C-alpha angles and dihedrals in degrees: 000000000000090000093048092047090049097049093045092050093048089050089054090049090048094050088056088074090070089064084082085096087076085071085071104028098055129059116255094246093049091044092052092049092049092045094052089051090050090046086054093047090046095049090054092049092047092050094041089048093050099047101028102039118013102038096043087051088048096054100045089117094039140297100275131178089252092059087051092052092047091053090049090046088057090053093047097045093050090045093053091047094054092040088056093050095044094047093052094043087054094047094052093042093051092047092050091061091067100042139084118275090258096052089044088057087051092053092046091052088049091056089055092051091048091049091053091047092050090043090049092054091047089049090053090054089049092056092045091052094047091051093048093049091053091052087062100043143326093244090052090049094048090048092050091046093052092047091048094046094049091050092046097055099071089033093056095046087051090049091051088053092051092053092050089052088049089060103261118146116246092253092046094045091052092046096048094044089052091048089051090051090054089065082084086076090062089049092050092048092051089048094052091048095050092046091054091049100046138012091213092073092072091049088054104043101047096061090037088054092047089053089051093049091049093050095048092049096044103038103031112023109033093046089058089056093055088064090070111082101170109111098221093047091047091049089053090050093050090049091050092048089052091046088056090054090047092054089056091047092053089055094058 
């Protein structure tokens, strides 16, 4: 059943990539409001998933220095992954400002390809983390899947926009975004295989995932919410964040 739960969860996560069509179907203002609520909800589920599910499962045999280092490794690895992507995006974007239109288009296409590569690696880690969570327990797997899905919705819509900017047609952007998302199946397969080979995989992946969740929520999502200064909008974001934590509490 662990394999079935994992594959179904990864399929759901992969299908989220098709929501990129919302980038075209919804007005920019409405989409921005929806995305900020999703970002708030996602931040809550990621933090709740990390502190209420992943870390408690990781410290059942005691909160050791190893657990702390693995949590920190999750933070650092996700930071390095995003740093690499942003550095190359910035480099290609800066170079494009000084080149001919033809070269500029080439740089824009390079941004799209790089975005797909980075997204594919991110999705691989998502699959790995989902598989590792289900190897511990079904509730932990469900909690992780919900956190990943809610984070992926705004992320995939943004990725779709990047591919359109890079010159991909709407159909190609949707197709390549979906194919990139299916790399999560590879990660899940590797996770299930490693879990079957060694018990230490689970003890490694859970605190690592917790660190990744904390990094994404703290460095990517919550800073976006600080940009909104309207009281009523901010209140909605706070409620959504607390609702995300509440979802994780209900899964305990």
